[in-house]
Amino acid sequence: MKIIDNIKELKEEIKNLKGTIGLVPTMGALHNGHLSLIKKAVSENDNVVVSVFVNPIQFGANEDLDKYPRSLENDAKLCDEQGVKIVFAPKISEMYSDEKNNLTLICPPYEVVDKLCGKSRPGHFDGVCSVVAKLFNLTKANRAYFGQKDAQQLFIVQKMVRDLNFDIEIVPCPIVRESDNLALSSRNQYLTQNDRALALNISKALFNIKKLFLQGIKDTRALVDVSLKIMEGLDVEYIEFVDKNTFNFQTEADRNTIVLIAARVPESNTRLIDNINLWDEM
Ligand code: PAF
């Protein structure tokens, strides 16, 4: 496995690869969620490239860019164990020769970004789409693997690929959870013991919604009300029901619904997201 930090070398290595290329874009601090993406990519492609890049242009001014966990050595070891061919871990200056406001960016439409995570993180999805597009171009990947935990990101990247005719297949990968159902996230490292206990109520609320839906309750207002009780003590940013095909909000849940939650835990002020779909069996 090669660890590459510059674009010139990456391009040369990519040129020499034979067969299909799978890309797993990450910001590092790899956990079992990432590993499930990497394993799937390795099983479906002749070559796998994992990018490890904490992308500054997708962070807002008051967000956790500086403290975002970084562990390249361990990440590279994990990738090597999985049979990854290339870890691409560039410096910021290698990826961006200019300030964000002086770069050519890909900006998804207002309709899909002015809601859910995009609402509290203005510019976030411009940063995500722009770096993802660069990684697609640099790696010439045939497939790219994205976790369903970031459901809005996945929807927006899929839309970008359709709208701009990228020649790449986006492969969605299921959310990976701890045994107590906490969705895996690099940001879980920030949680204090109390925070972690409270954070469990996010997945508890989601699984409870699915149970109630399967019992016949479809009114989203009623489902939100019970969920907010379960999540007392958390600062809930949103709890929304969207149609998986459009990401439009719904007032009645149905078999196309994704339920999404973003909430902050009080002690570490960590913002967590999670979601559940209402079409798979429980
Ligand atoms: O999901 C992430 O970790 C990031 O948003 C991504 C896709 C690697 C782009 O920086």
Tab-separated table of C-alpha atoms and ligand atoms in Angstrom:
chain	number	residue	atom	x	y	z
A	1	MET	CA	0.000	0.000	0.000
A	2	LYS	CA	1.199	3.507	-0.811
A	3	ILE	CA	0.549	6.615	1.239
A	4	ILE	CA	0.543	9.564	-1.134
A	5	ASP	CA	0.337	13.201	-0.159
A	6	ASN	CA	0.623	14.939	-3.503
A	7	ILE	CA	-1.473	15.114	-6.640
A	8	LYS	CA	1.321	14.509	-9.141
A	9	GLU	CA	2.277	11.179	-7.602
A	10	LEU	CA	-1.356	10.185	-7.170
A	11	LYS	CA	-2.042	10.766	-10.859
A	12	GLU	CA	0.961	8.656	-11.837
A	13	GLU	CA	-0.066	5.797	-9.562
A	14	ILE	CA	-3.668	5.921	-10.816
A	15	LYS	CA	-2.429	5.737	-14.398
A	16	ASN	CA	-0.547	2.510	-13.580
A	17	LEU	CA	-3.480	0.742	-11.918
A	18	LYS	CA	-5.129	-2.098	-13.841
A	19	GLY	CA	-8.836	-2.822	-13.492
A	20	THR	CA	-11.570	-1.027	-11.585
A	21	ILE	CA	-11.011	1.625	-8.927
A	22	GLY	CA	-13.154	2.080	-5.842
A	23	LEU	CA	-12.856	5.314	-3.847
A	24	VAL	CA	-13.713	5.687	-0.176
A	25	PRO	CA	-13.600	9.412	0.651
A	26	THR	CA	-13.029	10.038	4.370
A	27	MET	CA	-11.825	12.679	6.780
A	28	GLY	CA	-9.827	10.031	8.655
A	29	ALA	CA	-10.219	8.956	12.289
A	30	LEU	CA	-11.414	5.718	10.755
A	31	HIS	CA	-13.879	3.595	12.731
A	32	ASN	CA	-15.866	0.445	11.970
A	33	GLY	CA	-18.331	2.475	9.892
A	34	HIS	CA	-15.531	3.490	7.534
A	35	LEU	CA	-14.153	-0.042	7.608
A	36	SER	CA	-17.480	-1.400	6.362
A	37	LEU	CA	-17.224	0.978	3.363
A	38	ILE	CA	-13.612	-0.029	2.748
A	39	LYS	CA	-14.427	-3.759	2.984
A	40	LYS	CA	-17.263	-3.371	0.489
A	41	ALA	CA	-15.030	-1.355	-1.838
A	42	VAL	CA	-12.263	-3.986	-1.638
A	43	SER	CA	-14.752	-6.767	-2.395
A	44	GLU	CA	-16.140	-4.959	-5.454
A	45	ASN	CA	-13.053	-3.391	-7.099
A	46	ASP	CA	-9.597	-4.389	-8.304
A	47	ASN	CA	-8.070	-1.351	-6.581
A	48	VAL	CA	-9.220	0.755	-3.656
A	49	VAL	CA	-8.168	4.308	-2.876
A	50	VAL	CA	-9.038	5.784	0.518
A	51	SER	CA	-8.730	9.543	0.804
A	52	VAL	CA	-7.982	10.967	4.247
A	53	PHE	CA	-8.484	14.706	4.170
A	54	VAL	CA	-10.110	16.965	6.756
A	55	ASN	CA	-11.627	19.262	4.201
A	56	PRO	CA	-11.494	22.827	5.595
A	57	ILE	CA	-13.965	24.279	3.100
A	58	GLN	CA	-16.840	22.184	4.444
A	59	PHE	CA	-16.417	23.525	7.994
A	60	GLY	CA	-18.066	26.736	9.175
A	61	ALA	CA	-16.143	29.413	11.084
A	62	ASN	CA	-17.351	28.205	14.500
A	63	GLU	CA	-17.123	24.497	13.833
A	64	ASP	CA	-14.665	21.829	14.972
A	65	LEU	CA	-12.074	21.979	12.132
A	66	ASP	CA	-9.112	22.456	14.490
A	67	LYS	CA	-10.108	19.820	16.993
A	68	TYR	CA	-11.406	17.271	14.443
A	69	PRO	CA	-9.622	13.984	15.335
A	70	ARG	CA	-6.595	13.148	13.183
A	71	SER	CA	-4.876	9.747	13.258
A	72	LEU	CA	-3.225	9.145	9.884
A	73	GLU	CA	-0.786	6.503	11.104
A	74	ASN	CA	-3.532	4.317	12.531
A	75	ASP	CA	-5.823	5.024	9.553
A	76	ALA	CA	-3.091	3.878	7.157
A	77	LYS	CA	-2.533	0.708	9.186
A	78	LEU	CA	-6.247	-0.127	9.064
A	79	CYS	CA	-6.362	0.507	5.304
A	80	ASP	CA	-3.311	-1.680	4.749
A	81	GLU	CA	-4.915	-4.529	6.706
A	82	GLN	CA	-7.985	-4.317	4.455
A	83	GLY	CA	-6.020	-4.517	1.201
A	84	VAL	CA	-6.305	-0.854	0.174
A	85	LYS	CA	-3.834	0.097	-2.614
A	86	ILE	CA	-3.508	3.838	-2.003
A	87	VAL	CA	-4.161	6.157	0.914
A	88	PHE	CA	-4.324	9.686	-0.427
A	89	ALA	CA	-3.686	12.131	2.424
A	90	PRO	CA	-2.897	15.547	0.954
A	91	LYS	CA	-2.097	18.752	2.807
A	92	ILE	CA	-4.598	21.598	2.500
A	93	SER	CA	-2.245	23.550	0.220
A	94	GLU	CA	-2.066	20.582	-2.148
A	95	MET	CA	-5.843	20.516	-2.558
A	96	TYR	CA	-6.542	24.238	-2.495
A	97	SER	CA	-4.302	26.893	-3.922
A	98	ASP	CA	-6.626	29.644	-2.748
A	99	GLU	CA	-9.151	30.776	-0.132
A	100	LYS	CA	-12.635	29.254	-0.351
A	101	ASN	CA	-14.169	32.465	-1.668
A	102	ASN	CA	-11.653	32.464	-4.518
A	103	LEU	CA	-12.144	28.872	-5.633
A	104	THR	CA	-14.418	27.409	-8.283
A	105	LEU	CA	-16.969	25.492	-6.237
A	106	ILE	CA	-19.826	23.132	-6.930
A	107	CYS	CA	-22.908	24.565	-5.270
A	108	PRO	CA	-25.939	22.283	-5.030
A	109	PRO	CA	-29.288	24.074	-5.364
A	110	TYR	CA	-30.891	26.015	-2.545
A	111	GLU	CA	-33.812	23.553	-2.405
A	112	VAL	CA	-31.636	20.659	-1.250
A	113	VAL	CA	-29.170	22.558	0.924
A	114	ASP	CA	-31.395	25.030	2.745
A	115	LYS	CA	-32.746	22.388	5.105
A	116	LEU	CA	-31.610	19.840	7.670
A	117	CYS	CA	-27.790	19.993	8.091
A	118	GLY	CA	-27.372	22.596	5.356
A	119	LYS	CA	-29.551	25.048	7.262
A	120	SER	CA	-27.274	25.270	10.298
A	121	ARG	CA	-24.110	24.731	8.220
A	122	PRO	CA	-24.288	27.260	5.373
A	123	GLY	CA	-21.788	26.450	2.621
A	124	HIS	CA	-21.139	22.986	4.050
A	125	PHE	CA	-22.447	21.061	1.052
A	126	ASP	CA	-20.635	23.365	-1.410
A	127	GLY	CA	-17.451	22.292	0.367
A	128	VAL	CA	-18.435	18.617	0.339
A	129	CYS	CA	-19.439	18.546	-3.344
A	130	SER	CA	-16.339	20.458	-4.407
A	131	VAL	CA	-13.885	18.171	-2.631
A	132	VAL	CA	-15.754	15.043	-3.685
A	133	ALA	CA	-15.724	16.181	-7.328
A	134	LYS	CA	-11.966	16.820	-7.094
A	135	LEU	CA	-11.439	13.345	-5.624
A	136	PHE	CA	-13.542	11.786	-8.384
A	137	ASN	CA	-11.417	13.552	-11.006
A	138	LEU	CA	-8.108	12.741	-9.329
A	139	THR	CA	-8.754	9.057	-8.702
A	140	LYS	CA	-10.795	8.318	-11.851
A	141	ALA	CA	-12.771	5.964	-9.645
A	142	ASN	CA	-15.468	3.723	-11.121
A	143	ARG	CA	-17.311	3.556	-7.804
A	144	ALA	CA	-17.384	5.689	-4.662
A	145	TYR	CA	-18.678	4.536	-1.283
A	146	PHE	CA	-20.721	6.757	1.043
A	147	GLY	CA	-22.328	5.986	4.390
A	148	GLN	CA	-26.073	6.357	4.800
A	149	LYS	CA	-25.569	8.051	8.168
A	150	ASP	CA	-24.913	11.253	6.235
A	151	ALA	CA	-28.161	10.795	4.341
A	152	GLN	CA	-28.431	14.375	3.068
A	153	GLN	CA	-24.791	14.294	1.909
A	154	LEU	CA	-25.448	11.021	0.057
A	155	PHE	CA	-28.573	12.444	-1.591
A	156	ILE	CA	-26.725	15.605	-2.667
A	157	VAL	CA	-23.690	13.712	-4.007
A	158	GLN	CA	-25.990	11.396	-5.990
A	159	LYS	CA	-27.759	14.443	-7.400
A	160	MET	CA	-24.438	16.086	-8.307
A	161	VAL	CA	-23.348	12.932	-10.140
A	162	ARG	CA	-26.624	12.887	-12.119
A	163	ASP	CA	-26.714	16.624	-12.791
A	164	LEU	CA	-23.070	16.845	-13.915
A	165	ASN	CA	-22.840	13.420	-15.615
A	166	PHE	CA	-19.928	12.128	-13.567
A	167	ASP	CA	-19.002	8.685	-14.855
A	168	ILE	CA	-19.047	7.043	-11.435
A	169	GLU	CA	-21.367	4.772	-9.478
A	170	ILE	CA	-22.255	5.952	-5.981
A	171	VAL	CA	-22.594	3.008	-3.611
A	172	PRO	CA	-24.624	3.730	-0.453
A	173	CYS	CA	-23.545	1.745	2.624
A	174	PRO	CA	-25.703	1.036	5.712
A	175	ILE	CA	-25.220	2.827	9.034
A	176	VAL	CA	-22.997	0.914	11.429
A	177	ARG	CA	-24.025	1.028	15.101
A	178	GLU	CA	-22.501	0.075	18.455
A	179	SER	CA	-24.246	-2.836	20.224
A	180	ASP	CA	-26.384	-0.250	22.087
A	181	ASN	CA	-27.401	1.323	18.734
A	182	LEU	CA	-25.280	4.491	18.896
A	183	ALA	CA	-24.423	5.301	15.266
A	184	LEU	CA	-20.662	5.265	14.724
A	185	SER	CA	-19.115	8.676	14.121
A	186	SER	CA	-15.609	10.101	14.412
A	187	ARG	CA	-17.197	12.763	16.632
A	188	ASN	CA	-18.230	10.127	19.223
A	189	GLN	CA	-14.662	10.545	20.535
A	190	TYR	CA	-15.690	13.925	21.960
A	191	LEU	CA	-18.473	12.475	24.140
A	192	THR	CA	-18.216	12.430	27.928
A	193	GLN	CA	-19.800	9.487	29.758
A	194	ASN	CA	-22.956	11.527	30.461
A	195	ASP	CA	-23.095	12.726	26.865
A	196	ARG	CA	-22.847	9.212	25.557
A	197	ALA	CA	-25.714	8.038	27.754
A	198	LEU	CA	-27.861	10.941	26.506
A	199	ALA	CA	-26.772	10.443	22.895
A	200	LEU	CA	-28.287	6.945	22.963
A	201	ASN	CA	-31.712	8.587	23.073
A	202	ILE	CA	-31.264	9.733	19.462
A	203	SER	CA	-31.269	6.181	18.084
A	204	LYS	CA	-33.849	5.215	20.723
A	205	ALA	CA	-36.186	7.898	19.354
A	206	LEU	CA	-35.578	6.761	15.766
A	207	PHE	CA	-36.205	3.080	16.468
A	208	ASN	CA	-39.307	4.018	18.455
A	209	ILE	CA	-40.623	6.024	15.488
A	210	LYS	CA	-40.147	3.020	13.246
A	211	LYS	CA	-41.957	0.765	15.742
A	212	LEU	CA	-44.897	3.201	16.004
A	213	PHE	CA	-45.007	3.612	12.207
A	214	LEU	CA	-45.185	-0.159	11.764
A	215	GLN	CA	-48.065	-0.144	14.274
A	216	GLY	CA	-49.894	2.287	11.989
A	217	ILE	CA	-49.008	5.777	13.309
A	218	LYS	CA	-48.155	7.948	10.307
A	219	ASP	CA	-48.792	11.497	11.546
A	220	THR	CA	-45.331	13.025	11.793
A	221	ARG	CA	-46.407	15.623	14.393
A	222	ALA	CA	-47.430	12.855	16.807
A	223	LEU	CA	-44.198	10.955	16.095
A	224	VAL	CA	-42.118	14.087	16.679
A	225	ASP	CA	-43.854	14.768	20.003
A	226	VAL	CA	-43.044	11.337	21.487
A	227	SER	CA	-39.510	11.555	20.159
A	228	LEU	CA	-38.841	14.926	21.755
A	229	LYS	CA	-39.859	13.421	25.117
A	230	ILE	CA	-37.388	10.585	24.609
A	231	MET	CA	-34.674	13.123	23.719
A	232	GLU	CA	-35.234	15.439	26.703
A	233	GLY	CA	-31.864	16.864	27.829
A	234	LEU	CA	-30.551	16.984	24.273
A	235	ASP	CA	-30.573	20.164	22.236
A	236	VAL	CA	-32.497	18.893	19.215
A	237	GLU	CA	-31.634	20.891	16.084
A	238	TYR	CA	-34.091	19.070	13.863
A	239	ILE	CA	-36.214	15.982	13.610
A	240	GLU	CA	-37.665	15.691	10.144
A	241	PHE	CA	-39.371	13.226	7.830
A	242	VAL	CA	-38.340	13.321	4.165
A	243	ASP	CA	-39.173	11.329	1.040
A	244	LYS	CA	-36.033	9.391	0.039
A	245	ASN	CA	-36.503	10.256	-3.652
A	246	THR	CA	-36.875	14.031	-3.310
A	247	PHE	CA	-35.800	14.921	0.221
A	248	ASN	CA	-39.030	16.931	0.455
A	249	PHE	CA	-40.511	17.181	3.955
A	250	GLN	CA	-43.520	15.012	4.740
A	251	THR	CA	-46.392	15.410	7.173
A	252	GLU	CA	-47.427	11.753	6.772
A	253	ALA	CA	-44.794	9.038	7.002
A	254	ASP	CA	-44.813	6.273	4.404
A	255	ARG	CA	-42.625	3.460	3.092
A	256	ASN	CA	-40.358	5.993	1.300
A	257	THR	CA	-39.610	7.966	4.448
A	258	ILE	CA	-36.247	8.674	5.998
A	259	VAL	CA	-36.465	10.139	9.511
A	260	LEU	CA	-33.482	12.356	10.322
A	261	ILE	CA	-32.296	13.835	13.598
A	262	ALA	CA	-29.509	16.272	14.488
A	263	ALA	CA	-28.926	17.056	18.152
A	264	ARG	CA	-26.268	18.434	20.446
A	265	VAL	CA	-25.246	16.779	23.687
A	266	PRO	CA	-24.775	19.245	26.539
A	267	GLU	CA	-21.360	18.624	28.140
A	268	SER	CA	-19.098	18.381	25.116
A	269	ASN	CA	-21.498	20.369	22.896
A	270	THR	CA	-21.017	17.678	20.229
A	271	ARG	CA	-23.411	17.752	17.293
A	272	LEU	CA	-24.555	14.286	16.291
A	273	ILE	CA	-26.692	13.129	13.384
A	274	ASP	CA	-28.534	9.890	12.787
A	275	ASN	CA	-31.428	8.599	10.697
A	276	ILE	CA	-33.612	5.590	10.025
A	277	ASN	CA	-35.538	4.494	6.978
A	278	LEU	CA	-39.104	3.212	7.187
A	279	TRP	CA	-38.822	0.677	4.371
A	280	ASP	CA	-36.406	-1.959	5.705
A	281	GLU	CA	-37.723	-4.486	8.205
A	282	MET	CA	-36.849	-3.834	11.869
B	1	PAF	O1	-18.446	12.279	5.007
B	1	PAF	C1	-17.299	12.741	5.075
B	1	PAF	O2	-16.449	12.267	5.832
B	1	PAF	C2	-16.924	13.962	4.237
B	1	PAF	O3	-17.996	14.830	4.123
B	1	PAF	C3	-16.347	13.602	2.870
B	1	PAF	C4	-17.366	12.874	2.001
B	1	PAF	C5	-15.111	12.733	3.039
B	1	PAF	C6	-15.934	14.873	2.118
B	1	PAF	O4	-14.960	15.581	2.812
